[in-house]
Short mmCIF file of C-alpha atoms and ligand atoms in Angstrom, two decimals:
data_model
loop_
_atom_site.label_atom_id
_atom_site.label_comp_id
_atom_site.label_asym_id
_atom_site.label_seq_id
_atom_site.Cartn_x
_atom_site.Cartn_y
_atom_site.Cartn_z
CA MET A 1 -19.83 8.49 8.65
CA SER A 2 -17.10 5.59 9.47
CA SER A 3 -13.42 6.32 8.82
CA PHE A 4 -10.37 4.32 7.23
CA PHE A 5 -7.26 3.75 8.40
CA ILE A 6 -4.26 1.81 6.26
CA SER A 7 -0.99 1.19 6.96
CA THR A 8 2.08 -0.20 5.22
CA PRO A 9 4.62 -2.82 6.90
CA ILE A 10 7.57 -0.43 7.98
CA TYR A 11 10.26 -1.08 5.58
CA TYR A 12 13.69 -2.29 6.64
CA VAL A 13 16.59 0.12 6.06
CA ASN A 14 19.38 -1.73 4.88
CA ASP A 15 18.54 -1.06 1.16
CA LYS A 16 16.61 1.84 -0.72
CA PRO A 17 13.05 1.37 -1.76
CA HIS A 18 12.68 -0.76 -4.85
CA ALA A 19 9.31 -1.46 -6.85
CA GLY A 20 7.98 -3.99 -4.37
CA THR A 21 8.05 -1.97 -1.51
CA ALA A 22 6.99 1.14 -3.59
CA TYR A 23 3.76 -0.73 -5.07
CA THR A 24 2.98 -1.44 -1.08
CA THR A 25 3.40 2.30 -0.38
CA VAL A 26 1.70 3.28 -3.86
CA LEU A 27 -1.66 0.97 -3.21
CA ALA A 28 -2.18 2.52 0.59
CA ASP A 29 -1.75 6.19 -1.13
CA ILE A 30 -4.12 5.16 -3.36
CA LEU A 31 -6.54 3.97 -0.69
CA ASN A 32 -5.93 6.65 1.22
CA ARG A 33 -7.08 8.92 -1.32
CA TYR A 34 -9.95 6.89 -2.34
CA HIS A 35 -11.61 6.95 1.19
CA HIS A 36 -10.96 11.64 1.38
CA PHE A 37 -12.56 11.20 -1.87
CA PHE A 38 -15.36 9.57 -0.99
CA GLU A 39 -15.26 12.17 1.85
CA GLN A 40 -14.71 9.81 4.77
CA PRO A 41 -11.93 10.73 7.23
CA SER A 42 -8.72 8.58 6.51
CA PHE A 43 -5.43 8.46 7.87
CA PHE A 44 -2.33 6.48 5.98
CA LEU A 45 0.29 5.51 8.31
CA THR A 46 3.97 4.40 7.17
CA GLY A 47 7.23 4.33 8.09
CA LEU A 48 10.71 2.35 8.58
CA ASP A 49 12.09 -0.65 11.03
CA GLU A 50 15.22 0.41 11.81
CA HIS A 51 16.71 -2.16 14.40
CA GLY A 52 17.67 -5.96 14.31
CA GLN A 53 20.23 -7.67 12.68
CA LYS A 54 20.24 -6.43 9.25
CA CYS A 55 20.08 -3.14 9.83
CA GLN A 56 23.18 -3.48 12.33
CA GLN A 57 25.10 -5.42 9.06
CA THR A 58 24.43 -2.82 6.44
CA ALA A 59 25.89 -0.05 8.92
CA GLU A 60 29.06 -2.52 9.64
CA LEU A 61 29.78 -2.92 6.18
CA LYS A 62 29.07 1.13 5.25
CA LYS A 63 31.50 1.78 8.17
CA GLN A 64 28.59 3.83 9.50
CA LYS A 65 26.64 3.80 12.83
CA PRO A 66 23.31 2.76 12.49
CA GLN A 67 21.42 5.40 13.62
CA GLU A 68 23.26 7.39 10.62
CA LEU A 69 22.35 4.57 8.44
CA CYS A 70 18.77 5.14 9.43
CA ASP A 71 18.67 8.85 9.46
CA GLN A 72 20.18 8.56 5.88
CA MET A 73 17.90 5.91 4.59
CA ALA A 74 14.70 7.83 6.16
CA GLN A 75 15.58 10.43 3.74
CA VAL A 76 16.02 8.45 0.92
CA PHE A 77 12.80 6.61 1.72
CA GLN A 78 10.92 10.09 1.66
CA LYS A 79 12.06 11.11 -1.29
CA THR A 80 11.38 8.37 -3.24
CA TRP A 81 7.90 8.20 -1.93
CA GLN A 82 7.27 12.10 -2.72
CA ALA A 83 8.53 11.69 -6.16
CA LEU A 84 5.82 9.12 -6.62
CA ASP A 85 3.39 11.16 -5.17
CA ILE A 86 3.10 9.70 -2.21
CA GLN A 87 1.30 11.65 0.63
CA TYR A 88 1.33 9.87 4.04
CA SER A 89 -0.35 10.91 6.88
CA ARG A 90 2.48 9.76 9.66
CA PHE A 91 5.75 8.67 8.73
CA TYR A 92 6.83 6.23 11.77
CA ARG A 93 10.37 5.72 12.58
CA THR A 94 11.11 3.06 15.08
CA THR A 95 14.48 4.71 16.51
CA SER A 96 12.49 7.45 17.47
CA PRO A 97 12.59 8.15 21.28
CA ASP A 98 8.81 8.13 22.05
CA HIS A 99 8.87 4.91 20.18
CA LYS A 100 11.08 3.24 22.66
CA LYS A 101 9.64 4.29 25.49
CA LYS A 102 6.48 3.06 24.50
CA VAL A 103 7.77 -0.36 23.01
CA GLN A 104 9.32 -0.71 26.82
CA GLN A 105 6.02 0.04 28.65
CA ALA A 106 4.27 -2.81 26.23
CA LEU A 107 7.32 -5.14 27.16
CA GLN A 108 7.28 -4.45 30.70
CA LYS A 109 3.14 -5.17 30.63
CA LEU A 110 3.67 -8.34 29.13
CA PHE A 111 6.54 -9.43 31.61
CA ASP A 112 4.20 -7.99 34.86
CA SER A 113 1.60 -10.12 33.40
CA HIS A 114 3.23 -13.31 33.25
CA PHE A 115 3.04 -13.49 29.44
CA ILE A 116 6.71 -14.04 29.29
CA TYR A 117 9.40 -15.96 30.67
CA GLU A 118 12.89 -17.02 30.44
CA SER A 119 14.54 -20.11 29.00
CA SER A 120 17.08 -21.66 26.99
CA TYR A 121 16.85 -22.11 23.42
CA GLU A 122 18.28 -24.71 21.21
CA GLY A 123 17.21 -24.54 17.61
CA TRP A 124 17.69 -23.20 14.18
CA TYR A 125 18.09 -19.53 13.28
CA SER A 126 18.03 -17.43 10.03
CA VAL A 127 19.84 -14.58 10.33
CA SER A 128 18.74 -12.88 7.41
CA GLU A 129 14.88 -13.15 8.42
CA GLU A 130 16.04 -13.01 12.18
CA ILE A 131 13.55 -15.69 12.39
CA PHE A 132 13.61 -19.11 14.70
CA TYR A 133 12.86 -22.54 13.22
CA LYS A 134 12.14 -25.78 14.80
CA GLU A 135 14.07 -29.02 12.45
CA LYS A 136 10.38 -29.55 11.10
CA ASP A 137 10.22 -26.31 9.71
CA LEU A 138 13.21 -26.80 7.58
CA ILE A 139 13.04 -27.49 4.23
CA ASN A 140 16.13 -29.10 2.28
CA GLY A 141 18.24 -27.79 5.93
CA ARG A 142 16.98 -24.24 4.67
CA SER A 143 14.10 -22.22 6.12
CA PRO A 144 10.76 -22.37 4.28
CA GLU A 145 11.91 -19.03 2.51
CA GLY A 146 14.87 -20.44 1.16
CA LYS A 147 17.16 -18.53 3.54
CA GLU A 148 20.13 -20.02 5.18
CA VAL A 149 20.09 -21.20 8.50
CA ILE A 150 22.66 -21.81 11.40
CA LYS A 151 22.16 -23.90 14.66
CA ILE A 152 22.55 -21.86 17.91
CA LYS A 153 22.00 -22.23 21.97
CA GLU A 154 21.37 -19.34 24.31
CA LYS A 155 19.16 -18.32 27.25
CA ASN A 156 16.32 -16.21 25.93
CA TYR A 157 12.79 -14.48 26.83
CA PHE A 158 9.80 -15.73 25.75
CA PHE A 159 6.13 -14.68 25.02
CA LYS A 160 3.57 -17.51 26.13
CA MET A 161 2.48 -17.56 22.27
CA SER A 162 0.56 -20.28 22.54
CA GLN A 163 -2.16 -19.41 25.15
CA PHE A 164 -3.40 -17.34 22.57
CA LYS A 165 -4.21 -19.92 19.40
CA ASP A 166 -7.36 -20.77 20.46
CA ARG A 167 -8.77 -17.09 20.87
CA LEU A 168 -7.12 -16.34 17.50
CA VAL A 169 -8.79 -19.76 15.71
CA GLN A 170 -12.02 -18.19 16.71
CA HIS A 171 -11.59 -14.90 15.53
CA LEU A 172 -10.78 -16.43 12.20
CA LYS A 173 -13.69 -18.09 12.43
CA GLN A 174 -15.97 -15.60 13.54
CA ASN A 175 -14.50 -12.93 11.10
CA PRO A 176 -14.04 -14.52 7.80
CA HIS A 177 -13.11 -11.54 6.16
CA PHE A 178 -10.31 -10.55 8.48
CA ILE A 179 -7.71 -11.74 6.16
CA TYR A 180 -7.92 -11.02 2.63
CA PRO A 181 -7.77 -11.95 -0.27
CA GLN A 182 -9.93 -15.70 1.76
CA GLU A 183 -7.21 -18.20 0.48
CA ARG A 184 -4.83 -16.09 2.83
CA GLN A 185 -7.28 -16.55 5.64
CA ASN A 186 -7.14 -20.51 5.05
CA GLU A 187 -3.52 -20.22 4.93
CA VAL A 188 -3.27 -19.00 8.35
CA LEU A 189 -6.20 -21.19 9.76
CA GLY A 190 -3.90 -24.05 8.30
CA PHE A 191 -0.74 -22.66 9.81
CA LEU A 192 -2.59 -22.79 13.10
CA ASN A 193 -3.94 -26.28 13.08
CA LYS A 194 -0.06 -27.18 13.01
CA GLY A 195 -0.01 -26.03 16.76
CA LEU A 196 1.28 -23.07 17.86
CA ASP A 197 4.62 -22.30 19.92
CA ASP A 198 5.62 -19.77 22.06
CA LEU A 199 7.78 -17.01 20.67
CA CYS A 200 10.99 -15.89 21.36
CA ILE A 201 10.82 -12.22 22.05
CA SER A 202 14.76 -11.28 22.90
CA ARG A 203 18.15 -11.68 21.35
CA PRO A 204 21.30 -11.29 23.68
CA LYS A 205 23.20 -8.03 23.38
CA LYS A 206 26.38 -10.07 22.93
CA ARG A 207 25.09 -11.36 19.52
CA LEU A 208 22.79 -8.10 18.43
CA GLN A 209 23.17 -4.46 19.96
CA TRP A 210 20.99 -2.54 17.94
CA GLY A 211 17.67 -3.06 19.20
CA ILE A 212 15.54 -1.68 22.32
CA GLU A 213 16.87 -2.86 25.29
CA LEU A 214 14.76 -5.38 27.28
CA PRO A 215 13.00 -2.94 30.61
CA PHE A 216 13.61 -6.25 32.27
CA ASP A 217 17.03 -7.44 31.74
CA SER A 218 19.39 -4.80 30.26
CA HIS A 219 21.50 -7.85 28.77
CA TYR A 220 18.93 -8.37 26.09
CA VAL A 221 17.19 -6.31 22.85
CA ALA A 222 13.60 -6.96 21.73
CA TYR A 223 13.38 -9.30 18.63
CA VAL A 224 13.06 -6.78 16.16
CA TRP A 225 9.89 -7.88 14.87
CA VAL A 226 8.28 -7.51 18.34
CA ASP A 227 9.36 -3.75 18.25
CA ALA A 228 8.28 -3.05 14.78
CA LEU A 229 4.67 -5.22 15.00
CA LEU A 230 3.92 -2.28 17.87
CA ASN A 231 4.55 0.20 15.16
CA TYR A 232 0.84 0.55 14.38
CA VAL A 233 -1.07 0.86 17.55
CA PHE A 234 1.45 3.62 18.61
CA GLY A 235 1.39 4.99 14.80
CA ALA A 236 -2.77 5.25 15.47
CA GLY A 237 -1.87 7.12 18.69
CA LEU A 238 -1.98 4.47 21.32
CA ASN A 239 -0.77 5.41 24.76
CA LEU A 240 -0.74 2.95 26.95
CA ASP A 241 -0.44 4.97 30.17
CA SER A 242 -3.12 7.22 29.90
CA SER A 243 -6.91 6.65 29.18
CA ASP A 244 -7.71 10.22 28.02
CA SER A 245 -8.74 11.54 24.53
CA SER A 246 -5.85 10.18 22.86
CA SER A 247 -7.14 7.16 23.32
CA ALA A 248 -10.47 7.70 22.04
CA SER A 249 -8.83 8.99 18.98
CA PHE A 250 -6.88 5.48 18.65
CA HIS A 251 -10.06 3.43 19.25
CA SER A 252 -11.91 5.00 16.46
CA TRP A 253 -8.86 4.96 13.93
CA TRP A 254 -8.16 1.43 15.36
CA SER A 255 -11.98 0.10 14.45
CA GLU A 256 -11.31 0.94 10.92
CA SER A 257 -7.76 0.06 10.69
CA HIS A 258 -6.72 -2.05 7.15
CA HIS A 259 -3.03 -3.36 7.19
CA LEU A 260 -1.40 -3.87 3.87
CA ILE A 261 1.36 -6.25 3.95
CA GLY A 262 2.83 -8.81 1.33
CA LYS A 263 2.29 -12.39 1.13
CA ASP A 264 5.76 -13.21 2.90
CA ILE A 265 5.11 -11.51 5.98
CA LEU A 266 1.53 -13.13 6.56
CA ILE A 267 2.27 -15.13 9.40
CA THR A 268 3.90 -12.42 11.57
CA HIS A 269 1.20 -10.30 10.92
CA ALA A 270 -1.54 -12.56 11.37
CA VAL A 271 -0.23 -14.98 14.16
CA TYR A 272 2.20 -13.16 16.36
CA TRP A 273 0.86 -9.71 15.96
CA PRO A 274 -3.28 -10.34 17.11
CA CYS A 275 -1.34 -12.67 19.98
CA LEU A 276 0.70 -9.92 21.11
CA LEU A 277 -2.24 -7.25 21.18
CA MET A 278 -4.58 -9.93 22.58
CA ALA A 279 -1.69 -10.46 25.60
CA LEU A 280 -1.64 -6.66 25.66
CA GLY A 281 -5.63 -6.51 26.16
CA LEU A 282 -5.88 -4.57 23.05
CA PRO A 283 -8.65 -4.96 20.18
CA LEU A 284 -7.21 -6.71 17.01
CA PRO A 285 -6.98 -5.14 13.63
CA LYS A 286 -10.16 -5.02 11.33
CA ARG A 287 -8.57 -6.41 8.36
CA ILE A 288 -5.18 -7.55 6.92
CA LEU A 289 -5.07 -7.14 3.34
CA SER A 290 -2.48 -9.43 1.73
CA HIS A 291 -0.74 -8.72 -1.61
CA GLY A 292 1.30 -10.83 -4.00
CA TRP A 293 4.51 -10.48 -5.55
CA LEU A 294 5.96 -8.42 -8.30
CA LEU A 295 8.04 -10.80 -10.14
CA ASN A 296 11.01 -10.77 -12.11
CA LYS A 297 12.03 -11.82 -15.63
CA GLU A 298 12.79 -15.26 -14.23
CA GLN A 299 9.15 -15.22 -12.78
CA GLU A 300 10.87 -15.17 -8.91
CA LYS A 301 9.84 -12.56 -6.21
CA MET A 302 11.83 -9.40 -7.23
CA SER A 303 14.15 -8.85 -4.07
CA LYS A 304 17.86 -7.62 -3.87
CA SER A 305 18.57 -11.66 -3.28
CA LYS A 306 16.68 -12.72 -6.14
CA GLY A 307 17.68 -10.06 -8.66
CA GLY A 308 16.11 -7.88 -11.34
CA VAL A 309 15.03 -5.38 -8.95
CA LEU A 310 13.87 -2.46 -10.21
CA ASP A 311 14.66 1.00 -8.84
CA PRO A 312 11.45 3.56 -8.60
CA MET A 313 13.93 6.52 -8.89
CA GLU A 314 15.54 5.04 -11.68
CA LEU A 315 12.23 4.76 -13.90
CA LEU A 316 10.93 7.69 -12.87
CA ASN A 317 13.97 9.51 -15.08
CA GLU A 318 11.69 8.40 -17.90
CA LEU A 319 8.11 8.21 -16.39
CA SER A 320 6.00 9.98 -14.72
CA PRO A 321 4.80 8.99 -11.33
CA SER A 322 1.39 8.74 -13.02
CA ALA A 323 2.81 5.77 -15.36
CA LEU A 324 4.25 3.83 -12.11
CA ARG A 325 0.90 4.29 -10.06
CA TYR A 326 -1.00 3.58 -12.81
CA PHE A 327 0.80 -0.15 -13.48
CA PHE A 328 0.23 -1.06 -9.78
CA MET A 329 -3.06 -0.47 -9.81
CA LYS A 330 -3.85 -1.94 -12.87
CA GLY A 331 -0.93 -4.14 -14.02
CA VAL A 332 -1.42 -6.49 -10.68
CA ARG A 333 -4.65 -8.14 -9.51
CA PHE A 334 -4.81 -7.76 -5.74
CA GLY A 335 -3.34 -10.77 -4.29
CA GLN A 336 -1.78 -12.21 -6.80
CA ASP A 337 2.01 -12.44 -7.89
CA ALA A 338 2.22 -10.50 -11.17
CA PRO A 339 5.19 -9.67 -13.08
CA ILE A 340 6.86 -6.25 -13.72
CA SER A 341 9.55 -4.56 -15.82
CA ARG A 342 9.95 -1.45 -17.60
CA ASN A 343 8.00 -3.14 -20.98
CA LEU A 344 4.75 -4.16 -18.65
CA ILE A 345 4.72 -0.70 -17.67
CA LEU A 346 5.16 1.24 -20.73
CA LYS A 347 2.26 -0.95 -22.39
CA GLU A 348 -0.44 -0.30 -19.56
CA TYR A 349 1.01 3.46 -19.87
CA ASN A 350 0.55 3.37 -24.10
CA ASP A 351 -2.61 1.29 -23.84
CA ASP A 352 -4.77 3.15 -21.42
CA LEU A 353 -2.97 6.45 -20.63
CA VAL A 354 -1.16 7.67 -23.90
CA ASN A 355 -4.06 6.11 -26.52
CA ASN A 356 -7.04 6.27 -24.31
CA LEU A 357 -7.11 8.76 -21.79
CA GLY A 358 -4.18 11.27 -23.58
CA ASN A 359 -6.05 10.68 -27.01
CA LEU A 360 -9.62 11.80 -25.92
CA LEU A 361 -8.14 14.68 -24.00
CA GLN A 362 -6.06 15.88 -27.03
CA ARG A 363 -9.48 15.27 -29.68
CA THR A 364 -11.81 17.23 -27.82
CA THR A 365 -9.54 19.70 -26.42
CA VAL A 366 -8.47 20.58 -30.51
CA LEU A 367 -11.70 20.09 -32.27
CA LEU A 368 -13.20 22.74 -29.27
CA GLU A 369 -10.87 25.28 -29.87
CA LYS A 370 -10.88 24.54 -33.78
CA PHE A 371 -14.72 24.78 -34.01
CA PHE A 372 -15.72 26.18 -30.79
CA ASP A 373 -13.46 29.30 -29.89
CA GLY A 374 -11.84 27.06 -27.02
CA LYS A 375 -15.20 27.30 -25.17
CA THR A 376 -17.36 24.51 -23.84
CA PRO A 377 -20.11 24.17 -25.94
CA GLN A 378 -23.77 24.23 -24.84
CA PRO A 379 -25.39 20.83 -23.20
CA PRO A 380 -27.30 18.57 -25.27
CA PRO A 381 -31.26 18.74 -24.43
CA GLN A 382 -31.44 15.40 -23.06
CA THR A 383 -29.25 13.48 -20.87
CA HIS A 384 -27.06 11.52 -23.14
CA PRO A 385 -26.60 7.66 -22.49
CA ILE A 386 -22.83 7.84 -21.86
CA GLN A 387 -23.51 10.72 -19.21
CA ILE A 388 -25.70 7.63 -17.58
CA GLN A 389 -22.82 5.49 -17.93
CA ALA A 390 -20.54 7.71 -16.41
CA GLN A 391 -22.74 7.88 -13.39
CA LYS A 392 -23.06 4.09 -13.14
CA THR A 393 -19.21 3.86 -13.31
CA CYS A 394 -18.74 6.17 -10.49
CA GLY A 395 -20.85 3.56 -8.29
CA GLN A 396 -19.12 0.79 -9.83
CA VAL A 397 -15.90 2.49 -8.80
CA LYS A 398 -16.71 2.99 -5.06
CA THR A 399 -18.18 -0.35 -4.76
CA LEU A 400 -14.75 -2.02 -6.40
CA ILE A 401 -12.63 0.17 -4.57
CA LEU A 402 -14.64 -0.48 -1.03
CA ASN A 403 -13.88 -4.12 -1.71
CA PHE A 404 -10.30 -3.89 -2.48
CA SER A 405 -11.08 -5.07 -6.28
CA LEU A 406 -8.59 -2.30 -7.11
CA ASN A 407 -7.51 -3.27 -10.79
CA GLN A 408 -11.35 -3.86 -11.53
CA ALA A 409 -12.05 -0.25 -10.29
CA VAL A 410 -9.66 1.18 -13.28
CA PHE A 411 -10.70 -1.26 -15.64
CA ALA A 412 -14.48 0.06 -15.17
CA VAL A 413 -12.83 3.70 -16.15
CA VAL A 414 -11.51 2.34 -19.23
CA GLU A 415 -14.49 0.87 -20.60
CA LEU A 416 -16.26 4.44 -19.79
CA LEU A 417 -13.74 5.82 -22.03
CA ASN A 418 -13.55 3.01 -24.56
CA THR A 419 -17.22 3.75 -25.00
CA VAL A 420 -16.50 7.40 -25.47
CA ASN A 421 -13.74 6.88 -27.92
CA LYS A 422 -15.83 4.86 -30.02
CA PHE A 423 -18.44 7.40 -29.81
CA LEU A 424 -16.44 9.88 -31.19
CA GLU A 425 -15.74 7.56 -33.82
CA LYS A 426 -19.25 7.02 -34.83
CA GLU A 427 -20.26 10.53 -34.67
CA GLU A 428 -17.43 12.36 -36.16
CA PRO A 429 -17.70 15.66 -34.52
CA TRP A 430 -14.70 16.86 -36.79
CA LYS A 431 -17.53 16.17 -39.98
CA GLN A 432 -20.49 17.23 -38.11
CA ALA A 433 -18.84 20.73 -37.31
CA GLN A 434 -19.05 21.39 -41.18
CA SER A 435 -22.56 20.73 -41.42
CA HIS A 436 -24.54 20.41 -37.90
CA LEU A 437 -22.38 22.88 -35.40
CA LYS A 438 -24.96 22.59 -32.83
CA GLN A 439 -25.16 19.23 -33.11
CA ALA A 440 -21.01 18.27 -32.86
CA GLY A 441 -21.41 20.70 -29.85
CA PHE A 442 -23.32 18.04 -28.35
CA THR A 443 -21.12 15.64 -29.27
CA LEU A 444 -18.14 17.17 -27.98
CA TYR A 445 -20.09 18.34 -24.47
CA THR A 446 -20.73 14.75 -24.15
CA ALA A 447 -17.43 13.63 -24.42
CA LEU A 448 -15.87 16.44 -22.40
CA GLU A 449 -18.48 15.82 -19.30
CA ALA A 450 -16.94 11.70 -19.77
CA LEU A 451 -13.73 12.87 -19.81
CA ARG A 452 -14.20 14.96 -16.50
CA VAL A 453 -16.09 12.15 -14.65
CA SER A 454 -12.88 9.98 -15.84
CA ALA A 455 -10.40 12.50 -14.82
CA GLY A 456 -12.51 12.64 -11.22
CA LEU A 457 -12.43 8.86 -10.59
CA LEU A 458 -8.64 8.49 -11.30
CA GLN A 459 -7.57 11.43 -9.21
CA PRO A 460 -6.70 8.52 -6.09
CA VAL A 461 -4.75 6.65 -8.64
CA ILE A 462 -3.26 9.67 -11.08
CA PRO A 463 -3.37 12.62 -9.19
CA GLN A 464 -0.87 15.02 -11.45
CA ALA A 465 -2.10 13.60 -14.33
CA SER A 466 -6.09 14.34 -13.33
CA ARG A 467 -5.15 17.77 -11.96
CA GLU A 468 -4.04 18.72 -15.38
CA ILE A 469 -6.75 17.53 -17.27
CA LEU A 470 -9.45 19.08 -15.11
CA LYS A 471 -7.17 22.53 -15.25
CA ARG A 472 -7.39 22.40 -19.28
CA MET A 473 -11.65 22.32 -18.54
CA GLY A 474 -11.42 25.28 -16.37
CA LEU A 475 -12.03 22.94 -13.17
CA SER A 476 -9.98 21.91 -9.78
CA PHE A 477 -10.34 19.30 -7.63
CA GLN A 478 -13.72 17.26 -8.40
CA THR A 479 -15.32 16.17 -5.02
CA TRP A 480 -16.91 12.81 -5.07
CA ASP A 481 -20.46 14.50 -5.20
CA LYS A 482 -19.33 16.63 -8.18
CA THR A 483 -17.62 13.86 -9.53
CA ARG A 484 -21.01 12.09 -9.83
CA SER A 485 -23.33 14.83 -11.01
CA LEU A 486 -24.32 15.17 -14.27
CA GLN A 487 -23.50 17.98 -16.72
CA VAL A 488 -21.16 20.03 -14.29
CA LEU A 489 -19.42 21.90 -17.22
CA ALA A 490 -20.48 25.29 -17.84
CA ALA A 491 -21.52 26.33 -21.49
CA GLY A 492 -18.84 28.97 -22.41
CA GLN A 493 -16.29 27.93 -19.88
CA ALA A 494 -12.54 27.76 -21.76
CA VAL A 495 -11.00 24.75 -22.44
CA LYS A 496 -7.61 24.86 -22.99
CA LYS A 497 -5.38 22.78 -25.57
CA GLY A 498 -2.07 21.77 -24.29
CA PRO A 499 0.97 19.46 -24.87
CA PRO A 500 0.48 15.88 -24.86
CA LEU A 501 -0.28 15.02 -21.35
CA PHE A 502 1.23 11.47 -21.67
CA PRO A 503 4.37 11.95 -23.53
CA ARG A 504 5.65 8.66 -25.48
CA PRO A 505 9.20 7.81 -23.73
CA GLN A 506 12.34 8.56 -26.29
CA LYS A 507 13.12 4.58 -26.31
N1 MSP B 1 10.47 -4.60 8.25
C1 MSP B 1 9.60 -5.78 7.67
C2 MSP B 1 8.27 -5.65 8.07
C3 MSP B 1 7.78 -5.02 9.56
S1 MSP B 1 6.16 -4.63 9.48
C4 MSP B 1 6.18 -4.90 10.94
C5 MSP B 1 9.81 -6.24 6.38
N2 MSP B 1 10.53 -5.03 5.74
S2 MSP B 1 10.58 -5.50 4.26
O1 MSP B 1 11.28 -4.15 3.73
O2 MSP B 1 11.53 -6.28 3.89
O3 MSP B 1 9.63 -5.57 3.21
C6 MSP B 1 8.18 -4.83 3.21
C7 MSP B 1 7.17 -5.05 2.32
O4 MSP B 1 7.53 -5.36 0.75
C8 MSP B 1 6.82 -6.47 2.66
O5 MSP B 1 5.22 -6.35 2.42
C9 MSP B 1 7.39 -7.03 1.52
O6 MSP B 1 6.26 -8.02 0.79
C10 MSP B 1 7.41 -6.42 0.45
N3 MSP B 1 8.17 -6.65 -1.11
C11 MSP B 1 9.34 -6.56 -0.99
N4 MSP B 1 9.58 -7.37 -2.18
C12 MSP B 1 8.37 -7.70 -2.83
C13 MSP B 1 7.79 -7.96 -3.80
N5 MSP B 1 8.86 -8.16 -4.91
N6 MSP B 1 6.85 -7.83 -4.53
C14 MSP B 1 5.58 -7.14 -3.89
N7 MSP B 1 5.89 -6.94 -2.44
C15 MSP B 1 7.42 -7.14 -1.88
O7 MSP B 1 9.55 -7.21 6.00
#
């Protein structure tokens, strides 16, 4: 059985998580959980990008040592991910001694194989992005992302990235699904068509101290992106100086590795990184999954500099993790930009979780208590078409998730829930129960079974809520095989009603 490996970018520690970074991490968690659910071994890597100018400057402003800031922010990130029900396999930090040692080994290897050379650089530099630009790259005197640039001249070390352009183009052509969605793959090919320069991979210590020292020149630290991009291979278990079993484990994860990133960091991930891996003689990852931006009210990328930033911890003061996770999954079409606001999150929550899923649970459990002594009734003698639809929904959800059509997978479950709610409206088991109690039992059993399948299918998206729904039916975690089986519920099993699973927020 094939395995699955998913990573998020490692986040800068100059600021706490916001809805944008929470979005990426929740999606990775959901994908990881789905693969476990489909009974595939799965590994989920996330962490922090702790070196570089941003971290150094923020620490200076806060009158802290950079390491203190990193340690403090590591706790803030981990707490937020925990509050959002995110369960990663490994939390990677680039200030760990192990990472530093491995990055130095990798740099030495590149240096020894003559992929790194020394030269003088004169050009434009964006401090906030930590990226060098050529005159031709600038738009109205700013970086393509609109950031301020300054002119600098200094001696630096360069990676012979240009040598790998043709191999990368060939890889992209031979692997048309390397980058998802397709338009991003075309964007990268367009970028490469314009030519590829070598990459400056060092920063002089006189300008930046907070980084990994170059093993071959102690006056320099590594460019933060080179340090950061290497987290993925080391996080997946690569050991450069051994060919032992740990490297077999690395290769088995790596051949199935998927890397979630925002579209703003496409070039670093789809160009710089593959070139570095090729130079190190390492295989390329399986796929890069590039999502769009969450937009603020002005339809701009939600960010500290543009404003309108939503803090997930603040949202969690009034909303459950299920509400946020559900929005990230259903309210955004993967790959595209989408507006986000408290009201939009609430709308999805009310429409689907409160009025559809929650309502179905409440209705069935209340009626079962009233007419069936709080017990699961007898199943209908013949499989009801709704049960067949529920089984079909399982197949659809699996296919859609494996194709990264994430919101479509949720739509499929919502469609099933709509059908069941309509079925109840039509059959009116509350009336049936007065004259045809047995028939009312069949109706409620059918609804309860569909509810079980829906809760099972939504376990990776809204784990807490699904767990509670299943618990009220006397069930625990639904495996994939159980979820798609027919008539799992046993007649006579206690079904409990409880307080509304999805309470409406105060305001
Ligand atoms: N540290 C680098 C990544 C290095 S990975 C080797 C970095 N960090 S970041 O903290 O600035 O951003 C991380 C991710 O958050 C990026 O994928 C970025 O696209 C994403 N987002 C930041 N703002 C976002 C939105 N408004 N919407 C969606 N994602 C957003 O870049």
